[in-house]
Structure formats: C-alpha cells, structure tokens
CSV table of C-alpha atoms and ligand atoms in Angstrom, one decimal:
chain,number,residue,atom,x,y,z
A,1,UNK,CA,0.0,0.0,0.0
A,2,UNK,CA,2.2,2.8,-1.3
A,3,UNK,CA,1.4,6.5,-0.9
A,4,UNK,CA,3.2,9.1,-3.0
A,5,UNK,CA,3.0,12.9,-3.0
A,6,UNK,CA,4.1,14.7,-6.2
A,7,UNK,CA,4.3,18.4,-6.4
A,8,UNK,CA,3.9,20.0,-9.8
A,9,UNK,CA,4.2,23.6,-11.0
A,10,UNK,CA,0.7,24.6,-11.8
A,11,UNK,CA,-2.8,23.5,-12.9
A,12,UNK,CA,-1.6,22.8,-16.4
A,13,UNK,CA,1.2,20.5,-15.3
A,14,UNK,CA,-1.2,18.9,-12.8
A,15,UNK,CA,-3.6,18.0,-15.7
A,16,UNK,CA,-0.8,16.9,-18.0
A,17,UNK,CA,0.7,14.6,-15.4
A,18,UNK,CA,-2.7,13.1,-14.6
A,19,UNK,CA,-3.3,12.5,-18.3
A,20,UNK,CA,0.1,10.8,-18.6
A,21,UNK,CA,-0.6,8.6,-15.5
A,22,UNK,CA,-4.0,7.6,-17.1
A,23,UNK,CA,-2.2,6.6,-20.3
A,24,UNK,CA,0.4,4.7,-18.4
A,25,UNK,CA,-2.4,2.7,-16.7
A,26,UNK,CA,-4.0,2.0,-20.0
A,27,UNK,CA,-0.7,0.9,-21.5
A,28,UNK,CA,-0.2,-1.5,-18.6
A,29,UNK,CA,-3.4,-3.4,-19.4
A,30,UNK,CA,-4.0,-5.5,-22.5
A,31,UNK,CA,-7.7,-6.0,-22.0
A,32,UNK,CA,-10.5,-3.7,-20.7
A,33,UNK,CA,-9.6,-0.7,-18.5
A,34,UNK,CA,-11.9,0.7,-15.8
A,35,UNK,CA,-11.5,4.4,-14.9
A,36,UNK,CA,-13.5,6.0,-12.2
A,37,UNK,CA,-13.8,9.8,-12.8
A,38,UNK,CA,-14.4,12.5,-10.2
A,39,UNK,CA,-16.6,15.6,-10.3
A,40,UNK,CA,-16.0,19.2,-9.3
A,41,UNK,CA,-13.8,21.6,-11.1
A,42,UNK,CA,-10.6,19.7,-10.4
A,43,UNK,CA,-10.7,17.4,-13.5
A,44,UNK,CA,-11.9,19.9,-16.1
A,45,UNK,CA,-8.6,20.7,-17.6
A,46,UNK,CA,-7.7,17.0,-17.6
A,47,UNK,CA,-10.9,16.3,-19.5
A,48,UNK,CA,-9.9,18.9,-22.1
A,49,UNK,CA,-6.5,17.4,-22.6
A,50,UNK,CA,-7.9,13.9,-22.9
A,51,UNK,CA,-10.4,15.1,-25.5
A,52,UNK,CA,-7.7,17.1,-27.3
A,53,UNK,CA,-4.0,16.2,-27.7
A,54,UNK,CA,-4.3,12.9,-25.9
A,55,UNK,CA,-7.5,11.6,-27.6
A,56,UNK,CA,-5.8,9.6,-30.3
A,57,UNK,CA,-3.7,7.7,-27.7
A,58,UNK,CA,-6.8,6.4,-25.9
A,59,UNK,CA,-8.0,3.0,-27.1
A,60,UNK,CA,-11.6,4.1,-26.6
A,61,UNK,CA,-13.2,0.7,-27.3
A,62,UNK,CA,-11.6,-1.0,-24.3
A,63,UNK,CA,-11.8,1.8,-21.7
A,64,UNK,CA,-14.8,1.9,-19.4
A,65,UNK,CA,-15.7,5.1,-17.6
A,66,UNK,CA,-17.4,5.2,-14.1
A,67,UNK,CA,-18.0,8.1,-11.7
A,68,UNK,CA,-17.0,8.2,-8.0
A,69,UNK,CA,-19.9,10.3,-6.9
A,70,UNK,CA,-22.9,12.1,-8.5
A,71,UNK,CA,-25.1,15.0,-7.6
A,72,UNK,CA,-28.8,13.9,-7.7
A,73,UNK,CA,-29.7,16.0,-10.7
A,74,UNK,CA,-30.6,15.1,-14.3
A,75,UNK,CA,-27.7,14.2,-16.6
A,76,UNK,CA,-28.2,17.4,-18.6
A,77,UNK,CA,-28.0,19.6,-15.5
A,78,UNK,CA,-24.7,21.5,-15.4
A,79,UNK,CA,-24.1,20.2,-11.9
A,80,UNK,CA,-24.1,16.6,-13.1
A,81,UNK,CA,-20.6,15.1,-12.7
A,82,UNK,CA,-21.1,12.5,-15.4
A,83,UNK,CA,-22.9,15.0,-17.5
A,84,UNK,CA,-19.8,17.2,-17.4
A,85,UNK,CA,-17.5,14.3,-18.2
A,86,UNK,CA,-19.7,13.3,-21.1
A,87,UNK,CA,-20.0,16.8,-22.6
A,88,UNK,CA,-16.3,17.6,-22.2
A,89,UNK,CA,-14.8,14.2,-22.9
A,90,UNK,CA,-16.8,11.1,-23.5
A,91,UNK,CA,-19.6,11.9,-25.9
A,92,UNK,CA,-18.6,11.2,-29.5
A,93,UNK,CA,-15.5,9.3,-28.3
A,94,UNK,CA,-16.3,6.6,-25.9
A,95,UNK,CA,-18.8,3.9,-27.0
A,96,UNK,CA,-22.1,4.4,-25.2
A,97,UNK,CA,-21.9,1.0,-23.6
A,98,UNK,CA,-18.6,1.9,-22.0
A,99,UNK,CA,-20.1,4.9,-20.1
A,100,UNK,CA,-21.4,3.9,-16.7
A,101,UNK,CA,-23.1,6.8,-15.0
A,102,UNK,CA,-25.1,6.8,-11.8
A,103,UNK,CA,-28.9,6.6,-12.7
A,104,UNK,CA,-30.2,9.8,-11.2
A,105,UNK,CA,-33.4,9.5,-13.1
A,106,UNK,CA,-34.6,6.8,-10.6
A,107,UNK,CA,-37.1,7.8,-7.9
A,108,UNK,CA,-34.9,7.7,-4.8
A,109,UNK,CA,-31.2,8.0,-3.8
A,110,UNK,CA,-31.2,4.5,-2.6
A,111,UNK,CA,-32.7,3.1,-5.9
A,112,UNK,CA,-29.9,4.9,-7.7
A,113,UNK,CA,-27.2,3.7,-5.3
A,114,UNK,CA,-28.3,0.0,-5.4
A,115,UNK,CA,-28.7,0.1,-9.2
A,116,UNK,CA,-25.2,1.4,-9.6
A,117,UNK,CA,-23.9,-1.1,-7.1
A,118,UNK,CA,-25.4,-3.9,-9.3
A,119,UNK,CA,-23.8,-2.2,-12.4
A,120,UNK,CA,-20.4,-2.3,-10.7
A,121,UNK,CA,-20.8,-5.9,-9.5
A,122,UNK,CA,-21.9,-7.1,-12.9
A,123,UNK,CA,-18.9,-5.4,-14.5
A,124,UNK,CA,-16.6,-6.9,-11.8
A,125,UNK,CA,-18.2,-10.3,-12.1
A,126,UNK,CA,-18.7,-10.8,-8.3
A,127,UNK,CA,-20.6,-9.2,-5.4
A,128,UNK,CA,-17.6,-9.2,-3.0
A,129,UNK,CA,-14.5,-7.3,-3.7
A,130,UNK,CA,-11.3,-9.4,-3.7
A,131,UNK,CA,-8.3,-7.4,-2.6
A,132,UNK,CA,-6.2,-9.4,-5.1
A,133,UNK,CA,-8.3,-8.3,-8.0
A,134,UNK,CA,-9.0,-4.5,-8.2
A,135,UNK,CA,-12.3,-3.2,-9.6
A,136,UNK,CA,-10.8,-0.1,-11.2
A,137,UNK,CA,-7.4,0.5,-12.8
A,138,UNK,CA,-7.5,4.2,-11.9
A,139,UNK,CA,-9.7,6.2,-9.5
A,140,UNK,CA,-9.5,10.0,-9.7
A,141,UNK,CA,-10.3,12.0,-6.6
A,142,UNK,CA,-10.7,15.6,-5.5
A,143,UNK,CA,-10.4,17.2,-2.2
A,144,UNK,CA,-13.1,19.4,-0.7
A,145,UNK,CA,-12.6,22.3,1.6
A,146,UNK,CA,-13.9,20.3,4.6
A,147,UNK,CA,-11.8,17.2,3.9
A,148,UNK,CA,-14.5,15.4,1.9
A,149,UNK,CA,-13.7,13.4,-1.1
A,150,UNK,CA,-16.2,11.9,-3.6
A,151,UNK,CA,-19.4,12.7,-1.6
A,152,UNK,CA,-17.9,11.3,1.6
A,153,UNK,CA,-18.3,14.1,4.1
A,154,UNK,CA,-16.8,14.3,7.6
A,155,UNK,CA,-19.1,12.7,10.2
A,156,UNK,CA,-21.5,11.3,7.6
A,157,UNK,CA,-22.5,7.6,7.9
A,158,UNK,CA,-21.6,7.2,4.2
A,159,UNK,CA,-17.9,7.8,5.1
A,160,UNK,CA,-18.0,4.9,7.6
A,161,UNK,CA,-19.9,2.4,5.4
A,162,UNK,CA,-18.0,-0.8,5.0
A,163,UNK,CA,-20.5,-3.2,3.3
A,164,UNK,CA,-22.4,-1.3,0.6
A,165,UNK,CA,-20.5,-0.4,-2.6
A,166,UNK,CA,-22.6,2.7,-3.2
A,167,UNK,CA,-24.8,4.8,-0.9
A,168,UNK,CA,-27.1,7.8,-1.0
A,169,UNK,CA,-26.2,11.0,0.9
A,170,UNK,CA,-29.2,13.2,1.7
A,171,UNK,CA,-27.3,16.3,2.7
A,172,UNK,CA,-24.2,17.7,1.2
A,173,UNK,CA,-22.0,19.6,3.6
A,174,UNK,CA,-20.7,22.0,1.0
A,175,UNK,CA,-22.1,23.6,-2.2
A,176,UNK,CA,-23.8,22.5,-4.4
A,177,UNK,CA,-26.3,21.5,-1.7
A,178,UNK,CA,-28.1,18.8,-3.6
A,179,UNK,CA,-28.4,15.1,-2.5
A,180,UNK,CA,-25.6,12.9,-3.7
A,181,UNK,CA,-24.9,9.3,-4.5
A,182,UNK,CA,-21.3,8.1,-3.7
A,183,UNK,CA,-19.1,5.1,-3.9
A,184,UNK,CA,-17.9,4.1,-0.4
A,185,UNK,CA,-14.3,3.9,0.8
A,186,UNK,CA,-13.9,0.2,0.3
A,187,UNK,CA,-15.1,0.4,-3.3
A,188,UNK,CA,-12.9,3.3,-4.2
A,189,UNK,CA,-9.9,1.5,-2.5
A,190,UNK,CA,-10.3,-1.4,-5.0
A,191,UNK,CA,-8.1,0.1,-7.6
A,192,UNK,CA,-4.6,-0.2,-8.9
A,193,UNK,CA,-4.1,3.5,-8.5
A,194,UNK,CA,-6.0,6.3,-6.7
A,195,UNK,CA,-5.0,9.7,-8.0
A,196,UNK,CA,-5.9,12.8,-6.1
A,197,UNK,CA,-5.9,16.1,-8.1
A,198,UNK,CA,-5.2,19.0,-5.7
A,199,UNK,CA,-4.6,22.4,-7.2
A,200,UNK,CA,-5.0,26.0,-6.1
A,201,UNK,CA,-4.2,28.1,-3.0
A,202,UNK,CA,-7.8,27.5,-1.7
A,203,UNK,CA,-6.8,23.8,-1.1
A,204,UNK,CA,-3.8,24.6,1.0
A,205,UNK,CA,-5.4,24.7,4.4
A,206,UNK,CA,-7.3,21.5,4.1
A,207,UNK,CA,-4.4,19.7,2.5
A,208,UNK,CA,-2.3,20.7,5.4
A,209,UNK,CA,-4.9,18.9,7.7
A,210,UNK,CA,-4.8,15.8,5.5
A,211,UNK,CA,-1.1,15.6,5.4
A,212,UNK,CA,-1.0,16.0,9.2
A,213,UNK,CA,-3.1,12.8,9.3
A,214,UNK,CA,-6.3,14.4,10.7
A,215,UNK,CA,-9.2,11.9,10.6
A,216,UNK,CA,-11.0,13.1,7.5
A,217,UNK,CA,-12.6,11.1,4.6
A,218,UNK,CA,-9.8,12.2,2.2
A,219,UNK,CA,-7.2,11.1,4.7
A,220,UNK,CA,-8.8,7.7,5.0
A,221,UNK,CA,-9.3,7.3,1.2
A,222,UNK,CA,-6.5,5.2,-0.3
A,223,UNK,CA,-5.9,2.5,-2.8
A,224,UNK,CA,-5.1,-1.0,-1.7
A,225,UNK,CA,-2.2,-0.7,-4.2
A,226,UNK,CA,-0.9,2.8,-5.1
A,227,UNK,CA,-2.2,6.2,-3.9
A,228,UNK,CA,-0.8,9.3,-5.6
A,229,UNK,CA,-1.4,12.9,-4.4
A,230,UNK,CA,-0.8,15.3,-7.3
A,231,UNK,CA,-0.4,18.7,-5.7
A,232,UNK,CA,0.4,22.0,-7.4
A,233,UNK,CA,2.7,24.6,-5.8
A,234,UNK,CA,-0.2,26.9,-4.9
A,235,UNK,CA,-1.9,24.1,-2.9
A,236,UNK,CA,1.3,22.9,-1.3
A,237,UNK,CA,1.3,23.7,2.5
A,238,UNK,CA,4.5,25.5,3.6
A,239,UNK,CA,5.4,22.9,6.2
A,240,UNK,CA,5.4,20.2,3.5
A,241,UNK,CA,8.7,19.5,1.8
A,242,UNK,CA,8.3,17.3,-1.2
B,301,6PG,C1,-18.3,16.5,-6.3
B,301,6PG,C2,-16.9,15.9,-6.2
B,301,6PG,C3,-16.1,16.3,-5.0
B,301,6PG,C4,-15.0,17.2,-5.5
B,301,6PG,C5,-14.4,18.0,-4.4
B,301,6PG,C6,-13.4,19.0,-5.0
B,301,6PG,O1,-19.2,16.0,-6.8
B,301,6PG,O2,-18.4,17.7,-5.8
B,301,6PG,O3,-16.8,14.7,-6.7
B,301,6PG,O4,-15.7,15.3,-4.2
B,301,6PG,O5,-14.0,16.4,-6.1
B,301,6PG,O6,-15.5,18.7,-3.8
B,301,6PG,O7,-14.1,19.8,-5.9
B,301,6PG,P1,-13.4,20.9,-6.7
B,301,6PG,O8,-12.5,20.2,-7.6
B,301,6PG,O9,-14.5,21.6,-7.4
B,301,6PG,O10,-12.7,21.8,-5.8
C-alpha cells in the first residue's frame, strides 16, 4: 500500500501529469480498463487534454468510464458530474456501452445507489471485492474544503460504510447543496491507483490537515495498491517539503 505525493508547478502541469498517468495505466493493461472519474472543477482541464491532444492515444473501445460520486440532478443539468464528463470528454469518443453513470433518473437516492452497485458488481463479475483483483485501474479523486472526497463528508454515515459499494447521501455539507450518491471507501480503494488532483491556493489549508493525518474522509481514502497525491505549488502547504 504505497502513498506518494508529487508536487507539480501549476494546474496545467497537474492536468498533464494526470493524463500521462492515465495513459500509463491504459498501456499496462491489454484488456479492458476501468477508470473512475471525479466531479467538481478539479478534473476539467484534464478532460480537455484527454479530449484534445491525448485523444488519439486512448483505445476508446476498451476503456470503461465510471463516476465516483454524483449529484442527484438530471444528466443534462450543469451540476451533473457524469454530464460534465460526457460533454467535455466522452460523448462522441467513448462507445455508449462503456459509459457507466449513476442513474439519477430513478425515484430515490437508494434506488440509484443500489442500481449502480449492481452495475459495478456485474462489471466486476462478483458481489464481493477481492483485494487481489481490483475493480478499477484508476480512480480520480478531488479534495473538498472540509476534507471530503467523492461525496464522503466528515461525520457522515456514508464515510463509515464498509458493506455497501454505493450509498445515497441526503445532505451535502458544501455547495452544491443537492443530495448525492457516492461510492464508499472500500469500493474506491479497490483500484490499482488512486490519483488525487489538488490544485490552487484554496486547497492549501485542508491539504495541510490531511497531510498531518487528521481523521477526514480524504485522509482515509486510499488505494489497496498505489495512492498518488498530485499537488500543485499553490496548494502545497508551507510545512510540507516534497
Ligand atoms: C463533487 C466531487 C467532490 C469534489 C471536491 C473538490 O461531486 O463535488 O466529486 O468530491 O471532487 O469537492 O471539488 P473541486 O474540484 O470543485 O474543488
């Protein structure tokens, strides 16, 4: 269980490095690849690069795209995490059957969470996660100002969930204040690489708490294999020497 922290110059280098890591994960697999995307503003430049200069290097037919958490809004709402990923990156490139979004059109959060859990289990081919066989090749993660990641907020039952793969979250602790559906920590941990994207001075205070080991969802989130924190200089806490 290795954890690495890499400091890069700025948001552009952050996105480029993330794109290169994604391609390296793809190149390491001969068969299908599973990538779990993140929401928020963090991955937007990465999506642009993947849709632009990196697009021809992605073997689209064998890459499957999932989302780590979703706001409970329609896909065409600008708050939708998968909606954003689709508009910026996937539509017109990824085959429709390789795009696995959380079904927010269902009646309740729990219906959406359980349906997505079944989608993940069908893709994985089992309903128990085997530590020796990761669900995802790469899981992208962001860091929220209160130490949340995905939609796992501090002191929320979702952040302590150990059995369910996916759960509903009625109340978001930060904007946008819409209900969410989120993968749980054990599900997110089932990956070859978890890659945090942390850029901008507004992340510095919370990153400092995470690096000090404070008990926050983002501190507890890790891959069973390799976890990489990609941090840009503006986000890097003063006390942290890379
Ligand atoms: C969401 C995200 C969330 C996000 C962090 C950081 O749906 O909001 O998945 O976990 O990654 O809040 O968001 P920013 O990248 O916008 O700062």
